[in-house]
Amino acid sequence: IRTSLGAGAGPGAVLEQATRDVDTVYHLAAVTAEIGKDPATMVPVNALGTRALLAACCNNGIRRFVFSSSVAVYSPHPLPRMWPIREDTSLQPHGSELLYSYGQSKIQAESFVTEAHRARGLDYVILRAAMTYGPGINYIERFVWLTLRQVMLGRRAALSRAYMQWIHVDDFVEALLLAADGPAAANQIFVIAGEEVVTPLDVLDA
């Protein structure tokens, strides 16, 4: 698209072209909370980038906007007795500066999505996804290496029984497709997570 518009085309023009004659937009791009990422990039990319894309979608009459958010918008729920995490659970970013900034950027991006619906009638679906794993996804590799490194440094807390519900990439894709086409999904928010409960020890055993 950038090539067809010329090297000097700004991001607004690129987004306008990308959303022209399109029925559904899946917004999955983000700076994620990975080691080595700059927390200062989170809001400009994840939140303000979403706002710019929403403006282009509204201008071009997109039917539905499917936004990939994250369970990082919630406070920690480390024990199964604290589940289920409901969609109406209060939003509270937490953790390291990197994770906090990521969660905050997703909360702000979600607010832009719902505002576009109220102000301009754009249909949306927000999916707050757990960590995704499977072919082509390298988060788990980094998670395992980081856990092993913490253990080697003598930080046994890395093996604490922190309970997690990741989601397989195939299941996440199915959720995306259902979000795009399901009439009942319009203007709703869903937590997306797998049924299996895992801990750092389970991951290292695997």
Backbone as ProteinMPNN parsed JSONL, in Angstrom:
{"seq_chain_A": "IRTSLGAGAGPGAVLEQATRDVDTVYHLAAVTAEIGKDPATMVPVNALGTRALLAACCNNGIRRFVFSSSVAVYSPHPLPRMWPIREDTSLQPHGSELLYSYGQSKIQAESFVTEAHRARGLDYVILRAAMTYGPGINYIERFVWLTLRQVMLGRRAALSRAYMQWIHVDDFVEALLLAADGPAAANQIFVIAGEEVVTPLDVLDA", "coords_chain_A": {"N_chain_A": [[0.833, -1.196, 0.0], [1.91, 1.226, 0.833], [3.791, 1.549, -1.164], [2.156, 1.863, -3.424], [0.977, 4.265, -2.889], [3.042, 5.987, -2.798], [6.248, 7.069, -1.553], [6.095, 9.198, 0.215], [3.689, 9.119, 1.504], [1.553, 9.586, 4.285], [0.8, 8.005, 7.528], [-1.988, 8.15, 7.956], [-3.091, 8.27, 5.357], [-2.246, 5.805, 4.382], [-3.671, 4.032, 6.029], [-6.292, 4.715, 5.355], [-6.371, 3.846, 2.702], [-5.916, 1.116, 3.112], [-8.208, 0.237, 4.356], [-10.248, 0.569, 2.593], [-13.054, -0.492, 0.717], [-13.419, -2.782, 2.257], [-14.804, -5.299, 4.345], [-14.58, -6.335, 6.999], [-12.415, -5.61, 9.685], [-9.601, -6.917, 11.216], [-7.859, -6.209, 13.995], [-4.852, -6.884, 15.052], [-2.292, -6.117, 15.527], [0.408, -5.07, 17.622], [2.662, -3.669, 20.054], [4.139, -5.868, 22.123], [4.364, -7.132, 25.551], [7.189, -7.942, 25.899], [10.465, -9.014, 26.901], [12.976, -6.588, 26.532], [11.549, -4.813, 25.008], [10.462, -1.397, 24.649], [8.813, 0.347, 27.121], [7.805, 2.888, 26.651], [6.885, 2.893, 24.083], [4.445, 1.718, 24.031], [1.841, 3.044, 24.436], [1.809, 5.018, 22.266], [1.894, 3.274, 19.993], [0.092, 1.051, 20.472], [-2.277, 2.199, 21.546], [-2.742, 4.858, 20.404], [-2.249, 4.207, 17.773], [-4.334, 2.424, 17.313], [-6.499, 4.187, 17.522], [-6.093, 5.78, 15.25], [-6.457, 3.881, 13.229], [-9.129, 3.198, 13.691], [-10.396, 5.6, 12.975], [-9.994, 5.613, 10.197], [-11.443, 3.311, 9.54], [-14.055, 4.061, 10.245], [-14.455, 6.175, 8.449], [-14.52, 4.783, 6.078], [-16.685, 3.109, 6.266], [-16.605, 0.532, 7.499], [-17.889, -2.707, 8.271], [-17.538, -4.314, 10.622], [-15.341, -4.213, 13.42], [-12.796, -6.015, 14.722], [-11.094, -6.415, 17.609], [-8.042, -7.293, 19.062], [-7.417, -7.625, 22.284], [-6.183, -8.013, 25.628], [-5.717, -10.165, 28.503], [-4.108, -8.859, 30.193], [-5.172, -6.504, 30.984], [-6.406, -6.846, 33.37], [-6.19, -7.133, 36.999], [-3.882, -9.325, 38.8], [-4.933, -12.763, 38.954], [-4.129, -15.229, 40.456], [-4.941, -17.725, 41.492], [-7.036, -20.618, 41.068], [-9.442, -20.504, 42.556], [-10.111, -17.881, 42.391], [-11.231, -17.514, 39.99], [-14.087, -17.616, 37.727], [-12.556, -15.092, 35.638], [-14.429, -12.449, 34.891], [-15.957, -10.613, 32.183], [-16.807, -8.171, 33.106], [-15.153, -7.625, 35.201], [-13.154, -5.43, 37.156], [-10.858, -3.162, 35.577], [-7.383, -3.182, 35.777], [-4.263, -2.49, 35.308], [-1.02, -4.01, 35.892], [2.027, -5.184, 37.537], [5.418, -5.36, 36.232], [7.113, -2.442, 34.857], [6.996, -2.713, 32.114], [4.914, -4.639, 31.651], [2.815, -3.323, 32.928], [2.586, -0.964, 31.386], [1.857, -2.095, 28.962], [-0.654, -3.287, 29.576], [-2.058, -0.936, 30.278], [-2.009, 0.427, 27.843], [-3.633, -1.207, 26.293], [-6.075, -0.966, 27.613], [-6.605, 1.735, 27.126], [-6.739, 1.673, 24.342], [-8.993, 0.03, 24.0], [-10.925, 1.769, 24.987], [-10.979, 3.68, 22.975], [-12.052, 2.147, 20.934], [-14.692, 1.554, 21.85], [-15.643, 4.136, 22.015], [-15.654, 4.908, 19.323], [-17.755, 3.368, 18.48], [-19.911, 4.509, 19.931], [-19.843, 7.176, 19.027], [-19.78, 7.051, 16.225], [-21.07, 4.821, 15.343], [-19.76, 2.407, 14.752], [-19.582, -1.04, 14.521], [-18.227, -3.429, 16.793], [-16.021, -5.972, 18.157], [-14.408, -6.999, 21.028], [-11.712, -8.935, 21.995], [-10.346, -10.24, 24.773], [-7.547, -11.727, 25.163], [-5.823, -14.585, 26.517], [-2.367, -15.656, 27.009], [-1.099, -16.716, 23.923], [-0.359, -19.784, 22.319], [1.406, -22.182, 20.22], [2.012, -23.435, 16.815], [4.269, -21.336, 15.113], [4.19, -19.394, 17.036], [6.203, -17.769, 19.266], [6.248, -16.985, 21.919], [6.176, -18.79, 24.084], [8.592, -20.147, 24.02], [10.324, -18.069, 24.778], [9.288, -17.597, 27.309], [9.877, -19.999, 28.673], [12.688, -19.964, 28.567], [13.221, -17.636, 30.03], [12.184, -18.378, 32.525], [13.86, -20.57, 33.188], [16.272, -19.185, 33.336], [15.822, -17.539, 35.55], [15.678, -19.497, 37.528], [18.291, -20.527, 37.435], [19.613, -18.357, 38.425], [19.016, -18.58, 41.01], [16.518, -17.833, 41.839], [13.975, -19.086, 43.083], [11.35, -18.483, 43.148], [10.462, -18.296, 40.617], [9.422, -20.72, 39.996], [7.033, -20.825, 41.223], [3.639, -21.754, 41.971], [1.979, -20.422, 39.972], [-1.016, -20.047, 38.464], [-2.211, -20.486, 35.16], [-4.086, -19.905, 32.147], [-3.568, -20.581, 29.121], [-4.082, -20.04, 25.542], [-4.587, -21.961, 22.639], [-3.302, -21.281, 19.381], [-4.928, -22.044, 17.216], [-7.46, -22.142, 18.367], [-7.758, -19.509, 19.088], [-7.851, -18.282, 16.585], [-10.258, -19.365, 15.676], [-11.981, -18.089, 17.456], [-11.668, -15.455, 16.584], [-12.837, -15.595, 14.032], [-15.475, -16.257, 14.685], [-16.115, -13.955, 16.073], [-16.17, -12.097, 14.048], [-18.335, -12.809, 12.444], [-20.544, -13.561, 13.97], [-23.791, -12.616, 14.829], [-24.69, -12.105, 17.452], [-22.412, -11.374, 18.719], [-21.834, -8.759, 18.298], [-20.624, -5.656, 19.338], [-19.638, -6.469, 21.808], [-17.612, -7.699, 24.563], [-15.195, -10.19, 25.117], [-13.587, -12.579, 27.186], [-10.936, -14.624, 26.293], [-9.722, -17.765, 26.649], [-7.936, -20.855, 27.229], [-9.117, -24.13, 28.317], [-7.397, -25.725, 29.814], [-5.395, -25.777, 32.727], [-2.277, -24.449, 33.565], [1.048, -24.336, 34.991], [4.215, -22.667, 35.715], [5.942, -24.832, 36.368], [4.721, -26.97, 35.033], [5.174, -26.205, 32.41], [7.979, -26.311, 32.229], [8.35, -29.046, 32.712], [7.153, -30.081, 30.407]], "CA_chain_A": [[0.0, 0.0, 0.0], [2.782, 2.38, 0.89], [4.397, 1.707, -2.484], [1.169, 2.35, -4.384], [0.66, 5.654, -2.57], [4.252, 6.802, -2.877], [7.066, 7.023, -0.338], [5.775, 10.288, 1.122], [2.34, 8.982, 2.069], [1.519, 9.517, 5.737], [0.089, 6.837, 8.048], [-3.424, 8.283, 7.757], [-3.415, 7.9, 3.973], [-2.032, 4.361, 4.256], [-4.788, 3.35, 6.687], [-7.489, 4.956, 4.539], [-6.292, 2.945, 1.546], [-5.967, -0.278, 3.558], [-9.56, -0.103, 4.823], [-11.213, 0.872, 1.541], [-13.696, -1.673, 0.126], [-13.188, -3.899, 3.177], [-15.985, -5.574, 5.161], [-14.218, -6.559, 8.401], [-11.011, -5.349, 10.016], [-9.043, -7.571, 12.395], [-6.708, -5.423, 14.474], [-4.053, -7.765, 15.903], [-0.933, -5.583, 15.673], [0.686, -4.409, 18.9], [3.933, -3.883, 20.736], [3.779, -6.735, 23.242], [5.156, -6.968, 26.78], [8.301, -8.878, 25.85], [11.739, -8.492, 27.377], [13.71, -5.824, 25.532], [10.694, -3.796, 24.404], [10.466, -0.106, 25.333], [7.466, 0.671, 27.598], [7.351, 4.178, 26.114], [6.269, 2.7, 22.758], [3.169, 1.018, 24.165], [0.676, 3.894, 24.18], [1.787, 5.543, 20.892], [1.609, 2.245, 18.993], [-1.08, 0.228, 20.766], [-3.493, 2.987, 21.769], [-2.941, 5.891, 19.392], [-2.339, 3.517, 16.486], [-5.703, 1.914, 17.213], [-7.386, 5.326, 17.263], [-5.927, 6.172, 13.847], [-7.089, 2.85, 12.395], [-10.571, 3.339, 13.865], [-10.847, 6.74, 12.176], [-10.045, 5.173, 8.8], [-12.546, 2.353, 9.423], [-15.309, 4.823, 10.266], [-14.548, 6.939, 7.205], [-14.753, 3.876, 4.959], [-17.888, 2.318, 6.469], [-16.332, -0.867, 7.838], [-19.034, -3.353, 8.927], [-17.206, -4.725, 11.984], [-13.951, -4.048, 13.849], [-12.465, -7.033, 15.722], [-9.874, -5.923, 18.264], [-7.36, -8.237, 19.938], [-6.906, -7.031, 23.508], [-5.386, -8.938, 26.441], [-6.075, -10.29, 29.912], [-3.217, -7.973, 30.946], [-5.94, -5.349, 31.46], [-6.931, -7.172, 34.693], [-5.239, -7.385, 38.077], [-3.572, -10.765, 38.837], [-5.854, -13.738, 39.542], [-3.215, -16.381, 40.365], [-5.487, -18.973, 42.019], [-8.293, -21.018, 40.431], [-10.622, -20.091, 43.328], [-10.403, -16.492, 42.051], [-11.819, -17.536, 38.665], [-13.637, -17.07, 36.439], [-12.424, -13.657, 35.43], [-15.554, -12.05, 34.051], [-15.715, -9.443, 31.335], [-17.082, -6.943, 33.854], [-14.159, -7.448, 36.258], [-12.531, -4.11, 37.036], [-9.61, -3.118, 34.826], [-6.305, -2.715, 36.642], [-2.944, -2.955, 34.856], [-0.195, -4.371, 37.038], [3.295, -5.831, 37.239], [6.586, -4.567, 35.88], [6.817, -1.268, 34.034], [6.667, -3.187, 30.764], [3.582, -5.247, 31.651], [1.851, -2.283, 33.295], [2.39, -0.088, 30.223], [1.118, -2.87, 27.964], [-2.043, -3.347, 30.016], [-2.648, 0.396, 30.189], [-2.207, 0.768, 26.424], [-4.788, -1.966, 25.811], [-7.269, -0.342, 28.195], [-6.845, 2.975, 26.39], [-7.169, 1.298, 22.99], [-10.385, -0.416, 24.103], [-11.792, 2.941, 25.15], [-11.132, 4.288, 21.647], [-12.958, 1.276, 20.166], [-16.077, 1.763, 22.295], [-16.009, 5.518, 21.669], [-15.976, 4.909, 17.895], [-19.108, 2.824, 18.378], [-20.882, 5.489, 20.426], [-19.843, 8.417, 18.252], [-19.928, 6.9, 14.782], [-21.851, 3.629, 15.018], [-18.93, 1.291, 14.276], [-19.72, -2.298, 15.248], [-16.93, -3.939, 17.228], [-15.907, -7.062, 19.123], [-13.116, -6.971, 21.711], [-11.317, -10.23, 22.554], [-9.259, -10.147, 25.753], [-6.957, -13.06, 25.027], [-4.705, -15.05, 27.326], [-1.17, -15.907, 26.2], [-1.373, -17.631, 22.821], [0.747, -20.692, 22.009], [1.172, -23.053, 19.081], [2.933, -23.259, 15.691], [4.5, -19.968, 14.676], [4.136, -18.493, 18.186], [7.436, -18.014, 20.026], [6.175, -16.475, 23.293], [6.413, -19.835, 25.071], [10.037, -20.343, 24.025], [10.93, -17.016, 25.599], [8.831, -17.797, 28.679], [10.65, -21.105, 29.234], [14.065, -19.527, 28.763], [13.239, -16.67, 31.129], [11.976, -19.13, 33.77], [15.106, -21.293, 33.459], [17.298, -18.21, 33.725], [15.527, -17.129, 36.917], [16.049, -20.609, 38.392], [19.754, -20.574, 37.477], [20.053, -17.246, 39.261], [18.631, -18.869, 42.377], [15.219, -17.242, 42.157], [13.051, -20.213, 43.025], [9.984, -17.981, 42.983], [10.086, -18.501, 39.214], [8.701, -21.982, 39.907], [5.83, -20.747, 42.047], [2.48, -22.337, 41.306], [1.122, -19.392, 39.389], [-1.893, -20.745, 37.53], [-2.456, -19.754, 33.92], [-4.901, -20.576, 31.13], [-3.191, -20.096, 27.81], [-5.001, -20.45, 24.486], [-3.901, -22.412, 21.422], [-3.496, -20.344, 18.28], [-6.079, -22.468, 16.404], [-8.681, -21.741, 19.073], [-7.85, -18.044, 19.008], [-8.308, -17.979, 15.228], [-11.686, -19.673, 15.629], [-12.67, -17.007, 18.167], [-11.654, -14.289, 15.698], [-13.819, -15.798, 12.967], [-16.802, -16.151, 15.294], [-16.323, -12.546, 16.415], [-16.436, -11.338, 12.832], [-19.57, -13.182, 11.764], [-21.66, -13.844, 14.869], [-24.636, -11.44, 15.107], [-24.792, -11.856, 18.891], [-21.127, -10.886, 19.228], [-21.685, -7.335, 17.997], [-20.464, -4.671, 20.418], [-19.425, -7.217, 23.037], [-16.24, -7.985, 24.988], [-15.077, -11.576, 25.551], [-12.313, -13.139, 27.641], [-10.642, -15.818, 25.498], [-8.67, -18.551, 27.292], [-8.121, -22.292, 27.112], [-9.648, -24.823, 29.495], [-6.336, -26.377, 30.578], [-4.664, -24.947, 33.689], [-0.857, -24.767, 33.569], [1.936, -23.576, 35.861], [5.597, -22.694, 35.198], [6.493, -26.19, 36.51], [4.171, -27.777, 33.938], [5.849, -25.808, 31.161], [9.339, -26.849, 32.264], [8.233, -30.501, 32.545], [6.866, -30.349, 28.987]], "C_chain_A": [[0.866, 1.243, 0.0], [3.42, 2.641, -0.475], [3.403, 2.312, -3.468], [0.824, 3.821, -4.132], [1.855, 6.575, -2.719], [4.94, 6.866, -1.535], [6.665, 8.086, 0.665], [4.416, 10.185, 1.786], [2.406, 8.839, 3.579], [0.729, 8.317, 6.205], [-1.419, 6.932, 7.867], [-3.854, 7.865, 6.37], [-3.268, 6.402, 3.759], [-3.201, 3.592, 4.865], [-6.09, 3.535, 5.914], [-7.514, 4.007, 3.347], [-6.484, 1.487, 1.976], [-7.383, -0.699, 3.948], [-10.643, 0.195, 3.79], [-11.742, -0.424, 0.927], [-13.426, -2.934, 0.944], [-14.42, -4.058, 4.066], [-15.655, -5.608, 6.654], [-12.735, -6.275, 8.587], [-10.661, -6.109, 11.29], [-7.812, -6.778, 12.819], [-5.944, -6.252, 15.502], [-2.676, -7.191, 16.199], [-0.767, -4.888, 17.012], [2.156, -4.571, 19.254], [3.598, -4.666, 21.996], [4.751, -6.573, 24.41], [6.264, -8.008, 26.841], [9.573, -8.196, 26.335], [12.453, -7.764, 26.235], [12.88, -4.768, 24.837], [10.697, -2.535, 25.271], [9.045, 0.229, 25.798], [6.912, 1.964, 27.006], [6.687, 4.038, 24.753], [4.839, 2.164, 22.857], [1.966, 1.892, 23.8], [0.683, 4.463, 22.759], [1.41, 4.496, 19.846], [0.265, 1.571, 19.265], [-2.364, 1.036, 20.908], [-3.73, 3.995, 20.651], [-2.993, 5.293, 17.99], [-3.729, 2.954, 16.251], [-6.673, 3.04, 16.887], [-7.296, 5.763, 15.802], [-6.595, 5.168, 12.919], [-8.611, 2.933, 12.495], [-11.132, 4.482, 13.027], [-10.978, 6.352, 10.706], [-11.207, 4.209, 8.585], [-13.891, 3.074, 9.384], [-15.509, 5.586, 8.958], [-14.928, 6.053, 6.026], [-15.936, 2.926, 5.175], [-17.657, 0.851, 6.729], [-17.53, -1.456, 8.591], [-18.72, -3.706, 10.379], [-15.697, -4.638, 12.215], [-13.691, -5.047, 14.972], [-11.1, -6.69, 16.307], [-9.324, -6.966, 19.23], [-6.77, -7.484, 21.128], [-6.199, -8.12, 24.316], [-5.941, -9.015, 27.855], [-5.126, -9.477, 30.793], [-3.944, -6.727, 31.439], [-6.46, -5.583, 32.882], [-5.81, -7.233, 35.726], [-4.969, -8.887, 38.139], [-4.674, -11.584, 39.511], [-5.117, -15.083, 39.566], [-3.799, -17.714, 40.802], [-6.812, -19.318, 41.349], [-9.535, -20.584, 41.205], [-11.014, -18.646, 43.041], [-11.071, -16.386, 40.674], [-13.312, -17.819, 38.774], [-13.457, -15.559, 36.483], [-13.523, -13.269, 34.446], [-15.207, -10.789, 33.258], [-15.974, -8.126, 32.065], [-16.175, -6.77, 35.077], [-13.449, -6.113, 36.056], [-11.178, -4.202, 36.34], [-8.525, -2.499, 35.7], [-4.972, -3.26, 36.134], [-2.012, -3.133, 36.043], [1.169, -4.853, 36.57], [4.421, -4.86, 36.956], [6.179, -3.365, 35.032], [6.374, -1.681, 32.638], [5.242, -3.744, 30.712], [2.513, -4.213, 31.985], [1.543, -1.388, 32.086], [1.6, -0.799, 29.136], [-0.363, -2.936, 28.327], [-2.747, -2.012, 29.889], [-2.924, 0.786, 28.738], [-3.403, 0.032, 25.842], [-6.096, -1.396, 26.364], [-7.623, 0.923, 27.422], [-7.334, 2.678, 24.978], [-8.619, 0.832, 23.0], [-11.337, 0.768, 24.233], [-12.003, 3.661, 23.821], [-12.1, 3.466, 20.79], [-14.415, 1.545, 20.552], [-16.549, 3.19, 21.989], [-16.376, 5.623, 20.189], [-17.372, 4.335, 17.661], [-20.148, 3.86, 18.792], [-20.99, 6.697, 19.502], [-20.184, 8.21, 16.784], [-20.598, 5.591, 14.362], [-21.067, 2.435, 14.522], [-19.17, 0.056, 15.147], [-18.336, -2.841, 15.592], [-17.119, -5.225, 18.017], [-14.506, -6.969, 19.703], [-12.863, -8.344, 22.319], [-10.136, -10.018, 23.492], [-8.635, -11.533, 25.878], [-5.877, -13.322, 26.069], [-3.5, -15.271, 26.414], [-1.456, -16.995, 25.171], [-0.146, -18.49, 22.538], [0.386, -21.55, 20.809], [2.159, -22.764, 17.964], [3.041, -21.798, 15.272], [4.474, -18.955, 15.8], [5.358, -18.77, 19.061], [7.426, -17.417, 21.431], [6.628, -17.531, 24.296], [7.9, -20.141, 25.168], [10.711, -19.334, 24.942], [10.539, -17.17, 27.059], [9.659, -18.883, 29.364], [12.08, -20.658, 29.517], [14.162, -18.555, 29.93], [13.072, -17.382, 32.474], [13.238, -19.888, 34.161], [16.205, -20.349, 33.94], [17.078, -17.758, 35.167], [15.926, -18.232, 37.904], [17.561, -20.683, 38.545], [20.333, -19.458, 38.343], [19.637, -17.43, 40.722], [17.301, -18.293, 42.79], [14.133, -18.3, 42.018], [11.599, -19.772, 42.904], [9.502, -18.149, 41.551], [9.284, -19.777, 39.035], [7.454, -21.991, 40.784], [4.634, -21.285, 41.256], [1.514, -21.235, 40.881], [0.289, -20.054, 38.297], [-2.223, -19.861, 36.332], [-3.371, -20.585, 33.02], [-4.539, -19.98, 29.771], [-4.229, -20.546, 26.783], [-4.201, -20.839, 23.244], [-4.259, -21.49, 20.268], [-4.689, -20.738, 17.409], [-7.396, -22.04, 17.049], [-8.868, -20.228, 19.019], [-8.339, -17.616, 17.627], [-9.796, -18.261, 15.095], [-12.497, -18.579, 16.325], [-12.741, -15.745, 17.307], [-12.721, -14.405, 14.614], [-15.242, -15.691, 13.503], [-17.132, -14.695, 15.631], [-16.704, -11.73, 15.185], [-17.837, -11.586, 12.292], [-20.778, -13.39, 12.679], [-22.493, -12.607, 15.163], [-24.681, -11.084, 16.587], [-23.497, -11.299, 19.478], [-20.973, -9.378, 19.07], [-21.647, -6.492, 19.265], [-20.357, -5.329, 21.793], [-17.927, -7.379, 23.308], [-16.204, -9.405, 25.533], [-13.671, -11.867, 26.059], [-12.112, -14.452, 26.902], [-9.467, -16.546, 26.144], [-8.973, -20.027, 27.141], [-8.634, -22.899, 28.4], [-8.539, -25.353, 30.393], [-5.618, -25.381, 31.475], [-3.212, -25.392, 33.713], [-0.124, -23.869, 34.56], [3.313, -23.54, 35.228], [6.234, -24.072, 35.307], [5.993, -27.092, 35.382], [4.908, -27.488, 32.634], [7.254, -26.383, 31.122], [9.337, -28.365, 32.103], [8.014, -30.85, 31.084], [8.095, -30.127, 28.141]], "O_chain_A": [[0.603, 2.198, -0.732], [3.572, 3.789, -0.894], [3.767, 3.18, -4.261], [0.428, 4.536, -5.053], [1.707, 7.796, -2.761], [4.298, 6.734, -0.494], [6.874, 7.899, 1.863], [4.03, 11.07, 2.55], [3.211, 8.068, 4.101], [0.058, 7.666, 5.405], [-2.075, 5.914, 7.646], [-4.866, 7.182, 6.21], [-4.063, 5.792, 3.044], [-3.671, 2.613, 4.286], [-6.9, 2.612, 5.83], [-8.554, 3.433, 3.023], [-7.141, 0.714, 1.278], [-7.714, -1.882, 3.874], [-11.831, 0.083, 4.091], [-10.972, -1.343, 0.649], [-13.228, -4.016, 0.39], [-15.012, -3.067, 4.492], [-16.348, -4.998, 7.47], [-11.908, -6.651, 7.757], [-11.332, -5.969, 12.313], [-6.837, -6.691, 12.074], [-6.328, -6.321, 16.669], [-1.958, -7.729, 17.042], [-1.674, -4.204, 17.486], [2.813, -5.508, 18.799], [2.852, -4.182, 22.847], [5.812, -5.963, 24.278], [6.277, -8.858, 27.731], [9.743, -6.984, 26.204], [12.522, -8.267, 25.114], [13.429, -3.91, 24.146], [10.911, -2.606, 26.481], [8.152, 0.381, 24.964], [5.699, 2.121, 26.874], [5.998, 4.955, 24.306], [4.108, 2.16, 21.866], [1.163, 1.515, 22.947], [-0.349, 4.402, 22.089], [0.677, 4.804, 18.906], [-0.6, 1.527, 18.39], [-3.421, 0.611, 20.443], [-4.788, 3.993, 20.022], [-3.696, 5.806, 17.119], [-4.247, 2.999, 15.135], [-7.573, 2.866, 16.064], [-8.313, 6.082, 15.186], [-7.228, 5.553, 11.935], [-9.308, 2.757, 11.495], [-12.206, 4.359, 12.438], [-11.952, 6.716, 10.047], [-11.886, 4.279, 7.561], [-14.761, 2.733, 8.582], [-16.618, 5.63, 8.426], [-15.579, 6.508, 5.086], [-16.166, 2.034, 4.359], [-18.412, 0.005, 6.248], [-18.118, -0.792, 9.445], [-19.525, -3.438, 11.271], [-14.894, -4.945, 11.334], [-14.285, -4.948, 16.045], [-10.089, -6.675, 15.604], [-10.038, -7.461, 20.102], [-5.758, -6.794, 21.002], [-5.665, -9.062, 23.731], [-6.553, -8.069, 28.349], [-5.316, -9.411, 32.007], [-3.389, -5.967, 32.233], [-6.908, -4.642, 33.536], [-4.637, -7.367, 35.38], [-5.748, -9.662, 37.585], [-5.266, -11.158, 40.502], [-5.442, -15.978, 38.786], [-3.208, -18.754, 40.512], [-7.625, -18.432, 41.086], [-10.574, -20.322, 40.6], [-12.112, -18.219, 43.397], [-11.435, -15.291, 40.244], [-13.766, -18.232, 39.841], [-14.11, -14.852, 37.251], [-13.53, -13.721, 33.3], [-14.308, -10.025, 33.608], [-15.429, -7.088, 31.691], [-16.397, -5.877, 35.895], [-13.177, -5.712, 34.924], [-10.45, -5.182, 36.491], [-8.716, -1.435, 36.288], [-4.587, -4.374, 36.49], [-2.185, -2.489, 37.078], [1.441, -4.924, 35.371], [4.392, -3.703, 37.374], [5.048, -3.281, 34.552], [5.481, -1.067, 32.053], [4.457, -3.372, 29.84], [1.431, -4.221, 31.397], [0.381, -1.094, 31.802], [0.769, -0.186, 28.464], [-1.225, -2.672, 27.489], [-3.894, -1.948, 29.447], [-3.948, 1.401, 28.439], [-4.113, 0.573, 24.995], [-7.104, -1.35, 25.659], [-8.788, 1.16, 27.102], [-8.235, 3.348, 24.474], [-9.393, 1.192, 22.113], [-12.425, 0.766, 23.656], [-13.084, 4.192, 23.568], [-12.874, 4.024, 20.013], [-15.267, 1.74, 19.685], [-17.733, 3.411, 21.733], [-17.306, 6.347, 19.834], [-18.083, 4.764, 16.752], [-21.142, 4.067, 18.096], [-22.087, 7.183, 19.228], [-20.799, 9.073, 16.158], [-20.684, 5.286, 13.172], [-21.648, 1.529, 13.925], [-18.982, 0.101, 16.362], [-17.398, -2.735, 14.802], [-18.215, -5.533, 18.485], [-13.527, -6.873, 18.963], [-13.692, -8.86, 23.069], [-9.046, -9.656, 23.049], [-9.133, -12.393, 26.604], [-5.125, -12.427, 26.453], [-3.594, -15.098, 25.199], [-1.986, -18.056, 25.501], [0.977, -17.986, 22.518], [-0.779, -21.643, 20.424], [3.055, -21.937, 18.134], [2.034, -21.112, 15.1], [4.711, -17.77, 15.562], [5.53, -19.889, 19.545], [8.473, -17.343, 22.075], [7.363, -17.231, 25.237], [8.42, -20.37, 26.26], [11.553, -19.685, 25.769], [11.345, -16.908, 27.952], [10.092, -18.709, 30.503], [12.621, -20.94, 30.586], [15.09, -18.644, 30.735], [13.738, -17.034, 33.449], [13.647, -19.859, 35.322], [16.971, -20.683, 34.843], [18.038, -17.609, 35.923], [16.447, -17.947, 38.983], [18.065, -20.879, 39.651], [21.41, -19.602, 38.921], [19.869, -16.56, 41.56], [16.984, -18.265, 43.979], [13.465, -18.401, 40.989], [10.721, -20.578, 42.596], [8.299, -18.148, 41.286], [8.551, -19.924, 38.057], [6.888, -23.05, 41.054], [4.631, -21.267, 40.026], [0.389, -21.14, 41.372], [0.835, -20.563, 37.317], [-2.476, -18.664, 36.466], [-3.419, -21.81, 33.125], [-5.135, -18.995, 29.334], [-5.133, -21.322, 27.093], [-3.265, -20.145, 22.847], [-5.377, -20.981, 20.187], [-5.396, -19.863, 16.91], [-8.329, -21.626, 16.361], [-9.989, -19.731, 18.916], [-9.147, -16.694, 17.511], [-10.522, -17.486, 14.472], [-13.562, -18.188, 15.849], [-13.756, -15.049, 17.303], [-13.422, -13.438, 14.314], [-16.113, -15.106, 12.857], [-18.275, -14.258, 15.494], [-17.478, -10.778, 15.283], [-18.46, -10.678, 11.742], [-21.915, -13.393, 12.208], [-21.964, -11.632, 15.697], [-24.708, -9.906, 16.944], [-23.486, -10.808, 20.607], [-20.067, -8.786, 19.657], [-22.51, -6.599, 20.137], [-20.892, -4.839, 22.788], [-17.095, -7.219, 22.415], [-17.07, -9.792, 26.317], [-12.684, -11.459, 25.447], [-13.005, -15.299, 26.881], [-8.353, -16.023, 26.187], [-10.125, -20.415, 26.947], [-8.594, -22.264, 29.454], [-8.715, -25.426, 31.609], [-5.273, -24.28, 31.046], [-2.933, -26.582, 33.864], [-0.601, -22.793, 34.921], [3.575, -24.299, 34.294], [7.0, -24.456, 34.422], [6.757, -27.889, 34.838], [5.223, -28.394, 31.862], [7.682, -26.893, 30.086], [10.213, -28.918, 31.439], [8.61, -31.797, 30.571], [8.047, -30.303, 26.924]]}, "name": "protein", "num_of_chains": 1, "seq": "IRTSLGAGAGPGAVLEQATRDVDTVYHLAAVTAEIGKDPATMVPVNALGTRALLAACCNNGIRRFVFSSSVAVYSPHPLPRMWPIREDTSLQPHGSELLYSYGQSKIQAESFVTEAHRARGLDYVILRAAMTYGPGINYIERFVWLTLRQVMLGRRAALSRAYMQWIHVDDFVEALLLAADGPAAANQIFVIAGEEVVTPLDVLDA"}
